[in-house]
């Protein structure tokens, strides 16, 4: 609960730690509250009551420790001639650090989530005359923003992470905006080895969620961060006399298509993209042209409220917007007609049928509903609560499992994804080697049958992974590789048995004999072994992908590669075999330390250049709404912007075999539509509403309701 002392470091890659640590930075101490402290039931504390008690007891001990030392020092001062005969109190380094907090020589940086526990910490600290220096994560900080502001703590929070544990279930991406509005020093943090690589994009989300001005959004990762560390006089802004810590972009740093070109730390170049190995081709690098300005609509467009009240007859006319069909040219001030859940007309100056509800979208944009081609959305609610997990079954070979039957239509994660412009997802199971069958889910409907677009889209196989690093001993390495080979051999044997089973059934029917005893697992395999339906095989490393290509060829499977982080390394083979790829997440680390730093980012661009069919997924239920941003990162590293849009609309629909129903704004397709005030790939664009099967949905969610509720609290005197 009271952890160790932190270090502030400069990222001087290649230098020893002694040259990276700022030894003169204010010294902080990591505190922690809530689940991280109390989840272990075999120790004290294991309740929030015990957490408060631990704090009080520790600080009372520290105060008594300080009293002993003060008395000792006073005694020496009173009788210096006897000092050599006086024994000092027994030194306790733990209590000494706590004493330094009380003396305001060290500072508290506390991990926290819930509003009640944050108030408890502030109360304890205030009782000691101590100010909490910063609250970390602080996902419910918006609920008690006035109290935090009055105390004077800085807040360091995520842009939009949520639902990974119970404490994060009330998280809202509007948290940073509400904290900022309360006058709190607000910081956007990563807490993650990948997010730190594009922290500027996380800061951009504060513009979408809460309307921070761009300059304030930038301050959440520069000046405000320095202030939280007590180093605002040294870092955090470009001023004469401050450290020469500089990031150089090829466009506006909050624009999704911008890249970092150079980074200097204290005047020394520690990153230079031009001198760095890259996975981009020269064509890809030249293709991407970053915007030097940040496209934010005028206040009247940004604040425009779209009338999404449901029409009794289900007939709508969306008029005045720029319509982006994806499979045809954009239409300025276009019209799109909806009836019977489908698109009935797209064009300009179209006649409106009688009794059609007209929705004025002047100044806005209309796109096809976006598709997340791989997520457990609907199959999980809270990450750390296993009772809400329905995406992975035990057992190695379970082909008859179907993800769609386990979808929770009332999941709070669904409207959050829909409010991000996602209208359809592919939900694959993920347990064992053969995980089951993936289902295509529409993000609208009262029941699971309402939401199912296709129950059995494809069979999911998780290819046994190659160990990233060798084990501690040669024997352990050999055992891991042996186990992996056994899994592959067992998979081949299982498919062989499936073919034999289906042959025996067919032979029995032809001979008018009794078939073998029914086995649902082998029955489920039939269309996949016959090459009638696709098999999704998850593989990321080059060796795994190569093995999968040979395996699918030998087994005569209709392969769709998923994951595919290293797909760019085998783009020629994928093209030659006409194998589509569902890439994702794009924003991830390279599979090998020797790969270029931008390999996963440039991967889609390389596939595009090779002529490989691909689309992009999130692979993350709680952040399915960020699928467009995965595509945007690919655009920043060489993928044409129009292909980025296709990768989450039409191309995704084509790969999933759903392009006759969704993926573009085309007559007779389902009316899956998203209304925006700008390009949906940009973090700064707002989603104004969606249609699913022709039914309108406002972007209201649990998170927006919490935002509206606690925004009112800031207005109270």
XYZ file of C-alpha atoms in Angstrom:
717
model
C 0.000 0.000 0.000
C 2.971 2.255 0.605
C 5.422 1.221 -2.070
C 8.928 2.202 -3.051
C 10.467 5.495 -4.078
C 10.283 6.516 -7.724
C 12.850 7.775 -10.186
C 12.415 10.421 -12.862
C 14.379 9.436 -15.956
C 15.285 10.945 -19.298
C 14.940 8.439 -22.137
C 18.572 8.523 -23.198
C 18.503 5.206 -24.983
C 21.815 3.365 -24.785
C 23.125 5.314 -21.817
C 23.628 3.702 -18.388
C 21.002 4.332 -15.720
C 23.309 6.730 -13.918
C 23.058 9.115 -16.895
C 19.291 8.769 -17.242
C 18.091 9.368 -13.681
C 17.443 12.968 -12.654
C 18.994 12.763 -9.211
C 17.917 16.295 -8.343
C 14.235 15.741 -9.181
C 11.720 15.933 -6.312
C 11.490 12.500 -4.723
C 8.127 10.745 -4.927
C 6.804 7.632 -3.208
C 4.331 5.265 -4.827
C 1.149 4.714 -2.800
C -1.675 2.402 -3.883
C -5.344 2.095 -2.977
C -8.180 -0.278 -3.806
C -8.033 -3.595 -5.645
C -4.273 -3.726 -6.088
C -3.882 -3.663 -2.314
C -6.829 -5.662 -1.099
C -7.301 -8.425 -3.673
C -5.137 -10.882 -1.689
C -7.261 -12.303 1.088
C -4.473 -13.855 3.142
C -2.956 -10.612 4.375
C -3.889 -7.299 5.949
C -5.309 -5.093 4.545
C -7.901 -6.818 2.377
C -10.645 -4.186 2.640
C -10.776 -0.453 2.073
C -11.308 -0.131 5.826
C -7.979 -1.815 6.339
C -6.312 0.424 3.770
C -7.273 3.538 5.729
C -6.166 1.897 8.973
C -2.814 0.988 7.443
C -2.280 4.592 6.383
C -3.160 5.999 9.797
C -1.063 3.465 11.670
C 1.944 3.980 9.417
C 1.865 7.747 9.744
C 1.307 7.610 13.521
C 4.373 5.398 13.709
C 6.281 7.888 11.560
C 5.200 10.808 13.743
C 6.378 8.970 16.832
C 9.636 8.185 15.056
C 10.044 11.866 14.254
C 9.311 12.726 17.924
C 12.086 10.401 19.081
C 14.591 12.015 16.734
C 13.511 15.547 17.667
C 13.878 14.734 21.344
C 17.307 13.242 20.703
C 18.416 16.305 18.718
C 17.059 18.672 21.389
C 18.880 16.727 24.069
C 22.156 17.050 22.160
C 21.628 20.768 21.727
C 20.836 21.167 25.403
C 23.944 19.216 26.513
C 26.479 19.071 23.676
C 29.219 17.887 26.049
C 27.219 14.701 26.667
C 26.401 14.039 23.011
C 28.934 11.245 22.652
C 27.242 9.346 25.484
C 23.730 9.608 24.040
C 22.442 6.741 21.914
C 20.347 7.875 18.947
C 17.015 6.187 18.236
C 17.242 3.016 16.158
C 17.238 4.068 12.522
C 14.288 2.776 10.445
C 14.517 3.533 6.729
C 10.792 2.881 6.169
C 9.727 5.313 8.860
C 12.395 7.754 7.755
C 10.789 7.935 4.298
C 7.336 8.467 5.826
C 8.797 11.123 8.104
C 10.145 12.875 5.002
C 6.584 12.928 3.620
C 5.312 14.575 6.798
C 8.205 17.047 6.582
C 7.273 17.666 2.914
C 10.658 16.503 1.686
C 9.189 13.551 -0.247
C 5.871 13.437 -2.049
C 2.953 11.052 -2.550
C 2.063 9.729 -6.010
C -0.918 7.456 -5.384
C -2.432 4.757 -7.562
C -6.212 5.068 -7.124
C -9.532 4.589 -8.876
C -12.668 5.018 -6.780
C -13.914 8.383 -5.576
C -14.441 7.220 -1.990
C -10.898 5.919 -1.559
C -9.441 9.074 -3.108
C -11.343 11.211 -0.597
C -10.090 8.974 2.195
C -6.466 9.517 1.153
C -6.949 13.266 0.863
C -8.546 13.309 4.315
C -5.685 11.375 5.901
C -3.063 13.528 4.199
C -4.811 16.780 5.113
C -4.962 15.660 8.721
C -1.179 15.464 8.676
C -0.808 18.833 6.966
C 0.435 17.045 3.845
C -0.645 17.586 0.242
C -0.929 14.556 -2.016
C 1.333 15.463 -4.930
C -0.468 13.415 -7.586
C -3.289 10.935 -8.066
C -2.449 8.265 -10.656
C -5.107 6.629 -12.883
C -7.777 8.448 -10.802
C -10.541 7.178 -13.112
C -13.317 8.380 -10.800
C -11.629 11.700 -10.175
C -14.368 13.476 -12.144
C -16.871 12.559 -9.413
C -14.966 14.531 -6.783
C -13.171 17.098 -8.918
C -14.019 20.011 -6.559
C -12.458 18.211 -3.587
C -9.322 17.305 -5.542
C -8.994 20.888 -6.739
C -9.380 22.214 -3.206
C -6.694 19.815 -1.957
C -4.317 20.789 -4.795
C -3.391 17.345 -6.129
C -2.383 16.839 -9.740
C -4.242 14.097 -11.669
C -2.591 11.709 -14.114
C -5.175 9.641 -16.004
C -5.755 7.440 -19.034
C -7.458 8.915 -22.060
C -10.075 6.173 -22.474
C -9.115 2.869 -20.836
C -11.940 1.251 -18.921
C -13.683 -1.994 -17.866
C -10.464 -3.945 -17.364
C -11.423 -4.348 -13.712
C -14.351 -3.417 -11.456
C -12.724 -0.183 -10.302
C -12.465 0.946 -13.922
C -16.116 0.276 -14.802
C -17.213 3.838 -14.027
C -14.337 5.267 -16.052
C -15.245 7.799 -18.713
C -13.023 9.338 -21.395
C -14.470 12.701 -20.328
C -12.545 12.415 -17.056
C -9.616 14.548 -18.217
C -11.911 17.307 -19.493
C -13.882 17.473 -16.240
C -10.696 17.542 -14.163
C -9.333 20.324 -16.367
C -12.577 22.292 -16.065
C -12.309 22.034 -12.276
C -8.915 23.780 -12.427
C -6.878 20.665 -11.673
C -3.454 20.110 -13.221
C -4.412 17.267 -15.578
C -2.028 14.823 -17.223
C -2.558 12.029 -19.779
C -0.425 8.977 -19.030
C 0.246 5.622 -20.696
C 1.146 3.006 -18.046
C 1.867 0.818 -21.060
C 4.851 -0.015 -23.236
C 2.904 0.570 -26.450
C 0.769 3.611 -25.562
C 3.887 5.516 -24.533
C 5.020 5.277 -28.173
C 2.099 7.440 -29.321
C 1.124 9.381 -26.227
C 0.381 12.418 -28.400
C -2.541 10.501 -29.942
C -3.889 9.711 -26.481
C -3.801 13.421 -25.669
C -5.749 14.161 -28.874
C -8.697 12.178 -27.525
C -9.347 14.897 -24.938
C -10.546 17.057 -27.839
C -13.156 14.453 -28.856
C -14.191 13.721 -25.284
C -14.942 16.997 -23.545
C -13.775 19.514 -26.095
C -10.384 20.553 -24.716
C -8.688 23.212 -26.796
C -5.707 21.790 -28.747
C -3.217 23.813 -26.696
C -4.671 22.400 -23.467
C -4.633 18.890 -24.922
C -0.915 19.290 -25.676
C -0.261 20.557 -22.157
C -1.581 17.260 -20.725
C 1.579 15.537 -22.022
C 4.072 18.412 -21.720
C 3.765 21.330 -19.304
C 1.232 19.691 -16.970
C 3.329 16.532 -16.769
C 6.426 18.539 -15.854
C 4.428 20.387 -13.220
C 3.258 17.107 -11.714
C 6.894 16.076 -11.322
C 7.861 19.446 -9.850
C 10.112 20.053 -12.854
C 8.200 22.763 -14.715
C 11.191 25.093 -14.430
C 13.348 22.605 -16.306
C 11.172 20.679 -18.808
C 7.696 20.700 -20.338
C 7.859 23.742 -22.618
C 10.165 25.363 -25.162
C 11.683 28.239 -23.206
C 15.134 29.773 -22.989
C 17.147 28.148 -20.222
C 15.152 24.907 -20.083
C 16.515 21.494 -21.056
C 16.705 20.945 -24.809
C 14.089 18.192 -24.816
C 12.384 18.535 -28.204
C 10.082 16.407 -30.361
C 9.892 17.250 -34.071
C 6.816 16.101 -36.024
C 6.057 16.160 -39.741
C 2.603 17.595 -38.980
C 0.433 18.741 -36.119
C 1.268 16.444 -33.182
C -2.420 15.836 -32.407
C -3.235 14.863 -36.006
C -3.636 11.092 -36.418
C -1.618 11.035 -39.658
C 1.480 12.760 -38.211
C 4.766 11.051 -37.383
C 7.640 11.884 -35.070
C 10.707 12.669 -37.170
C 13.265 13.459 -34.490
C 13.612 13.485 -30.717
C 16.293 15.367 -28.791
C 17.055 14.941 -25.100
C 19.087 17.743 -23.559
C 20.136 18.844 -27.021
C 21.354 15.428 -28.145
C 19.571 13.507 -30.918
C 18.364 10.172 -29.541
C 15.926 9.372 -32.349
C 16.158 10.333 -36.012
C 13.640 8.581 -38.227
C 15.653 9.315 -41.351
C 18.611 7.397 -39.896
C 16.523 4.639 -38.327
C 15.773 1.285 -39.975
C 12.166 1.372 -41.189
C 9.620 -1.101 -42.498
C 8.158 1.553 -44.801
C 9.156 1.580 -48.434
C 10.265 4.849 -49.970
C 6.950 4.886 -51.839
C 5.008 4.522 -48.628
C 7.013 7.202 -46.857
C 6.494 9.616 -49.746
C 2.808 8.778 -50.040
C 1.925 9.973 -46.577
C 1.500 13.725 -46.401
C 0.851 14.922 -42.871
C -1.541 17.784 -42.215
C 0.191 20.764 -40.665
C -3.080 21.957 -39.137
C -5.585 20.211 -36.934
C -9.012 19.988 -38.617
C -11.488 20.985 -35.922
C -14.950 22.054 -37.132
C -16.370 25.470 -36.367
C -18.159 25.819 -33.014
C -21.607 25.721 -34.648
C -20.814 22.393 -36.351
C -19.057 20.949 -33.306
C -22.013 21.751 -31.051
C -24.666 20.702 -33.560
C -27.170 18.225 -32.105
C -28.590 15.690 -34.560
C -32.261 14.778 -34.210
C -32.138 10.995 -33.909
C -35.658 10.422 -32.638
C -37.002 7.212 -34.117
C -39.504 7.506 -36.972
C -42.534 5.211 -36.478
C -42.420 4.009 -40.103
C -38.627 3.631 -40.221
C -38.230 6.045 -43.150
C -35.447 8.647 -42.977
C -33.801 11.148 -45.252
C -30.318 12.270 -44.273
C -29.809 15.559 -46.089
C -27.122 18.215 -46.400
C -24.091 16.185 -45.332
C -21.042 15.172 -47.327
C -21.814 11.537 -48.099
C -18.845 9.139 -48.323
C -20.133 5.919 -49.985
C -16.618 4.340 -50.001
C -17.430 2.400 -53.193
C -18.175 5.603 -55.144
C -17.165 9.255 -55.238
C -18.026 11.543 -52.307
C -21.234 13.546 -52.652
C -21.239 17.126 -51.369
C -24.540 18.185 -49.799
C -25.887 14.745 -50.562
C -29.014 12.847 -49.606
C -29.332 9.308 -48.301
C -32.713 7.595 -47.943
C -33.502 4.777 -45.534
C -36.567 2.525 -45.438
C -37.162 -0.972 -44.112
C -33.748 -0.993 -42.447
C -31.951 -0.614 -45.774
C -30.480 2.149 -47.914
C -32.973 2.925 -50.683
C -31.216 5.795 -52.454
C -27.954 7.769 -52.369
C -27.384 10.905 -54.403
C -27.888 14.635 -54.682
C -31.193 16.547 -54.654
C -33.224 13.347 -54.460
C -37.026 13.554 -54.197
C -38.175 12.613 -50.690
C -40.945 10.027 -50.325
C -44.031 11.045 -48.358
C -43.976 10.623 -44.565
C -40.185 10.505 -44.474
C -38.422 11.930 -41.410
C -35.858 14.460 -42.628
C -32.653 14.841 -40.607
C -30.647 17.978 -41.382
C -26.928 17.138 -41.414
C -25.624 20.304 -43.037
C -21.899 20.659 -42.379
C -21.545 17.065 -41.182
C -20.348 13.830 -42.819
C -21.980 10.456 -43.408
C -19.898 7.271 -43.639
C -20.708 3.547 -43.641
C -20.840 2.055 -40.180
C -17.359 0.885 -39.249
C -16.446 -2.769 -38.718
C -14.152 -4.178 -36.045
C -12.998 -7.428 -37.645
C -11.840 -9.031 -34.404
C -12.925 -8.342 -30.828
C -14.527 -10.123 -27.879
C -17.098 -7.343 -27.587
C -20.285 -8.773 -26.111
C -18.408 -11.797 -24.758
C -16.735 -10.024 -21.843
C -17.755 -7.225 -19.528
C -15.033 -6.678 -16.924
C -11.511 -7.919 -17.483
C -10.680 -9.103 -13.963
C -14.113 -10.624 -13.282
C -14.009 -14.121 -14.741
C -17.757 -14.561 -14.320
C -18.230 -12.051 -17.166
C -15.921 -13.950 -19.540
C -17.573 -16.013 -22.286
C -14.974 -15.917 -25.048
C -12.671 -18.848 -24.189
C -13.612 -22.429 -23.348
C -11.358 -25.140 -21.921
C -10.196 -27.964 -24.150
C -7.956 -27.858 -27.192
C -10.379 -28.758 -30.003
C -13.860 -27.230 -29.829
C -15.014 -26.503 -33.399
C -18.731 -26.703 -32.592
C -18.626 -23.700 -30.225
C -20.253 -20.584 -31.696
C -19.424 -17.191 -30.240
C -22.741 -15.599 -31.177
C -24.783 -17.655 -28.734
C -22.878 -16.161 -25.780
C -23.272 -12.477 -26.662
C -24.762 -10.291 -23.943
C -27.099 -7.818 -25.706
C -27.165 -5.581 -22.617
C -23.399 -5.245 -22.292
C -22.442 -1.657 -21.502
C -19.461 -2.085 -23.806
C -21.712 -2.323 -26.876
C -23.159 1.224 -26.838
C -19.667 2.570 -26.079
C -18.300 0.903 -29.222
C -21.333 2.058 -31.211
C -20.820 5.629 -29.998
C -17.329 5.332 -31.496
C -18.842 4.614 -34.908
C -18.584 0.803 -34.794
C -21.787 -0.860 -36.046
C -20.591 -4.426 -36.725
C -17.975 -6.670 -35.126
C -16.530 -10.096 -35.742
C -16.536 -11.902 -32.395
C -14.123 -14.856 -32.422
C -13.694 -17.317 -29.542
C -10.123 -17.709 -28.323
C -9.576 -20.818 -26.186
C -7.462 -23.839 -27.084
C -6.151 -24.594 -30.572
C -9.479 -24.866 -32.392
C -11.439 -22.251 -30.469
C -14.807 -22.507 -32.220
C -16.645 -20.442 -34.807
C -16.617 -16.652 -35.057
C -19.888 -14.729 -35.361
C -20.665 -11.383 -36.989
C -22.618 -9.184 -34.579
C -24.606 -6.026 -35.302
C -24.352 -3.510 -32.467
C -28.074 -2.940 -32.200
C -31.070 -5.073 -31.298
C -33.105 -6.303 -28.369
C -31.966 -9.937 -28.431
C -29.106 -12.050 -29.760
C -31.127 -13.146 -32.830
C -31.746 -9.453 -33.582
C -28.014 -8.782 -33.424
C -26.710 -11.750 -35.390
C -25.591 -10.893 -38.900
C -23.997 -14.296 -39.379
C -23.686 -16.946 -36.667
C -21.012 -19.090 -38.326
C -18.664 -16.804 -40.253
C -15.590 -18.946 -39.941
C -13.624 -21.449 -37.870
C -11.024 -20.010 -35.481
C -7.658 -21.726 -35.013
C -4.974 -20.365 -32.684
C -1.682 -21.511 -34.184
C 0.703 -22.640 -31.422
C 3.133 -19.771 -30.955
C 6.887 -19.807 -31.302
C 8.487 -18.829 -27.957
C 9.659 -15.220 -28.210
C 12.770 -15.935 -26.184
C 14.664 -19.034 -25.177
C 13.835 -20.497 -21.784
C 16.240 -20.454 -18.862
C 17.718 -23.842 -19.720
C 18.246 -25.888 -22.849
C 15.970 -28.579 -21.435
C 13.137 -26.092 -20.826
C 13.499 -24.778 -24.374
C 13.394 -28.283 -25.822
C 10.321 -29.143 -23.741
C 8.494 -25.979 -24.888
C 9.284 -26.687 -28.536
C 8.263 -30.345 -28.121
C 4.924 -29.324 -26.592
C 4.327 -26.895 -29.435
C 5.007 -29.564 -32.052
C 2.670 -31.964 -30.255
C -0.116 -29.370 -30.485
C 0.453 -28.965 -34.227
C 0.544 -32.758 -34.742
C -2.641 -33.169 -32.691
C -4.344 -30.475 -34.770
C -3.493 -32.287 -37.987
C -4.696 -35.571 -36.515
C -7.971 -33.977 -35.399
C -8.651 -32.682 -38.907
C -7.762 -36.109 -40.314
C -10.285 -37.707 -37.977
C -12.852 -35.122 -39.029
C -12.372 -36.003 -42.696
C -12.656 -39.709 -41.914
C -15.838 -39.122 -39.902
C -17.473 -37.132 -42.704
C -16.409 -39.716 -45.297
C -17.934 -42.509 -43.210
C -21.165 -40.531 -42.920
C -21.288 -39.913 -46.663
C -20.491 -43.568 -47.410
C -23.200 -44.700 -44.994
C -25.779 -42.490 -46.674
C -24.758 -43.747 -50.118
C -24.972 -47.354 -48.937
C -28.210 -46.654 -47.068
C -26.595 -47.843 -43.849
C -26.609 -46.384 -40.349
C -24.104 -43.546 -40.065
C -21.480 -43.421 -37.276
C -22.551 -42.027 -33.927
C -23.012 -38.276 -34.340
C -20.181 -36.054 -33.081
C -21.066 -32.325 -33.137
C -17.376 -31.387 -33.249
C -16.721 -33.262 -36.491
C -20.064 -32.188 -37.943
C -19.044 -28.567 -37.369
C -15.795 -29.127 -39.295
C -17.483 -30.275 -42.513
C -17.842 -26.954 -44.433
C -14.350 -25.888 -43.398
C -12.648 -29.115 -44.447
C -14.500 -28.888 -47.750
C -13.174 -25.361 -48.339
C -16.687 -23.938 -48.419
C -16.172 -21.528 -45.517
C -13.079 -19.679 -44.286
C -10.765 -20.697 -41.480
C -9.330 -17.851 -39.403
C -5.857 -18.832 -38.202
C -4.179 -16.547 -35.664
C -0.434 -16.150 -36.190
C 1.890 -13.174 -35.758
C 5.553 -14.115 -36.073
C 7.113 -14.790 -39.455
C 7.804 -18.460 -38.732
C 4.255 -18.996 -37.507
C 2.784 -17.342 -40.605
C 4.982 -19.427 -42.921
C 3.883 -22.602 -41.132
C 0.237 -21.574 -41.375
C 0.501 -20.981 -45.134
C 1.989 -24.440 -45.686
C -0.517 -26.029 -43.287
C -3.546 -24.452 -44.984
C -2.205 -25.414 -48.402
C -1.697 -29.023 -47.339
C -5.103 -29.216 -45.652
C -6.823 -27.376 -48.546
C -8.347 -24.810 -46.197
C -9.836 -21.472 -47.220
C -7.424 -19.443 -45.121
C -7.816 -15.982 -43.608
C -4.763 -14.996 -41.569
C -5.505 -13.040 -38.374
C -3.125 -11.036 -36.198
C -0.449 -10.965 -38.868
C 2.012 -8.602 -37.172
C 4.800 -9.974 -39.395
C 2.610 -10.339 -42.502
C 4.680 -7.685 -44.306
C 7.637 -10.076 -44.266
C 5.667 -12.608 -46.329
C 3.498 -10.224 -48.339
C 4.559 -11.810 -51.649
C 3.571 -15.290 -50.474
C 0.243 -14.037 -49.146
C -0.510 -12.339 -52.464
C 0.526 -15.383 -54.500
C -1.793 -17.577 -52.445
C -4.567 -14.939 -52.384
C -4.724 -15.105 -48.580
C -6.517 -12.176 -46.912
C -5.213 -10.794 -43.613
C -7.097 -9.357 -40.645
C -4.391 -7.175 -39.116
C -4.448 -6.036 -35.562
C -3.813 -4.406 -33.403
C -1.660 -2.110 -35.535
C -0.441 -0.216 -32.485
C 1.724 -2.926 -30.981
C 5.411 -3.643 -30.537
C 7.416 -5.472 -33.213
C 7.560 -9.236 -32.725
C 11.361 -9.249 -32.666
C 13.809 -6.832 -31.071
C 15.763 -6.589 -34.322
C 12.726 -5.467 -36.346
C 12.338 -1.800 -37.288
C 10.520 0.180 -34.608
C 7.673 0.991 -37.031
C 7.140 -2.530 -38.412
C 3.598 -3.067 -37.045
C 2.595 0.475 -38.029
C 3.908 0.076 -41.590
C 2.560 -3.477 -41.954
C -0.804 -2.526 -43.586
C 0.917 -0.152 -46.006
C 3.291 -2.906 -47.094
C 0.382 -5.320 -47.590
C -1.417 -2.711 -49.681
C 1.633 -2.218 -51.901
C 1.899 -5.979 -52.402
C -1.768 -6.226 -53.411
C -2.787 -8.309 -50.376
C -6.410 -8.070 -49.271
C -6.484 -6.922 -45.661
C -8.604 -5.228 -43.047
C -7.930 -4.004 -39.497
C -9.260 -5.021 -36.083
C -8.900 -3.815 -32.505
C -8.606 -7.205 -30.721
C -9.851 -5.445 -27.574
C -13.474 -5.434 -26.390
C -13.335 -2.365 -24.163
C -11.483 -0.367 -26.810
C -13.272 -1.622 -29.903
C -14.262 2.011 -30.483
C -10.596 2.737 -31.210
C -10.500 0.531 -34.324
C -10.448 3.648 -36.584
C -7.349 4.871 -34.741
C -5.577 1.581 -35.466
C -6.211 2.293 -39.152
C -5.074 5.904 -38.720
C -1.703 4.793 -37.380
C -1.253 2.699 -40.507
C -2.029 5.803 -42.585
C 0.656 7.739 -40.704
C 3.135 5.055 -41.769
C 2.417 4.684 -45.456
C -1.140 3.424 -46.035
C -3.236 5.741 -48.243
C -5.953 7.460 -46.203
C -8.749 6.125 -48.432
C -7.431 2.587 -47.897
C -7.422 3.228 -44.162
C -11.157 3.899 -44.363
C -11.722 0.818 -46.521
C -9.806 -1.329 -44.036
C -12.569 -0.813 -41.467
C -15.531 -0.691 -43.868
C -15.755 -2.238 -47.339
C -12.581 -4.334 -47.257
C -13.516 -5.750 -43.861
C -16.959 -6.655 -45.174
C -15.456 -8.321 -48.256
C -13.007 -10.429 -46.271
C -15.767 -11.540 -43.905
C -18.077 -12.345 -46.820
C -20.574 -9.691 -45.730
C -20.096 -7.094 -48.459
C -23.529 -7.719 -49.964
C -25.022 -6.479 -46.694
C -22.641 -3.907 -45.197
C -19.393 -1.994 -45.786
C -20.509 0.835 -48.060
C -23.373 3.281 -48.550
C -24.941 1.346 -51.393
C -28.590 0.868 -52.341
C -30.119 -2.323 -50.875
C -27.400 -2.722 -48.251
C -28.289 -2.571 -44.577
C -28.477 0.987 -43.280
C -25.366 0.816 -41.086
C -24.329 4.455 -40.968
C -22.177 6.768 -38.870
C -22.602 10.544 -38.704
C -19.507 12.601 -37.855
C -18.175 16.138 -37.876
C -14.977 15.077 -39.647
C -12.807 12.159 -40.750
C -13.616 9.203 -38.437
C -9.953 8.137 -38.410
C -8.998 11.239 -36.418
C -9.089 11.220 -32.624
C -10.352 14.803 -32.735
C -13.504 13.924 -34.713
C -16.805 13.607 -32.863
C -19.376 10.910 -33.597
C -22.816 12.504 -33.768
C -24.864 9.331 -34.127
C -25.227 5.973 -35.853
C -27.804 3.836 -37.618
C -27.892 0.061 -37.264
C -30.376 -1.775 -39.486
C -31.964 1.580 -40.191
C -32.579 2.356 -36.534
C -30.998 5.561 -35.203
C -28.842 5.562 -32.075
C -27.593 8.650 -30.287
C -24.022 8.474 -28.953
C -25.362 8.158 -25.418
C -23.606 5.601 -23.199
C -22.967 4.873 -19.561
C -19.921 7.092 -19.947
C -21.753 10.085 -21.401
C -24.427 9.809 -18.703
C -21.756 9.941 -16.017
C -20.182 12.907 -17.788
C -23.446 14.854 -17.948
C -24.249 14.013 -14.331
C -20.953 15.140 -12.845
C -20.567 18.089 -15.174
C -23.506 19.559 -13.280
C -21.600 19.203 -10.008
C -18.899 21.564 -11.271
C -21.539 24.239 -11.773
C -22.609 24.207 -8.125
C -21.142 26.899 -5.866
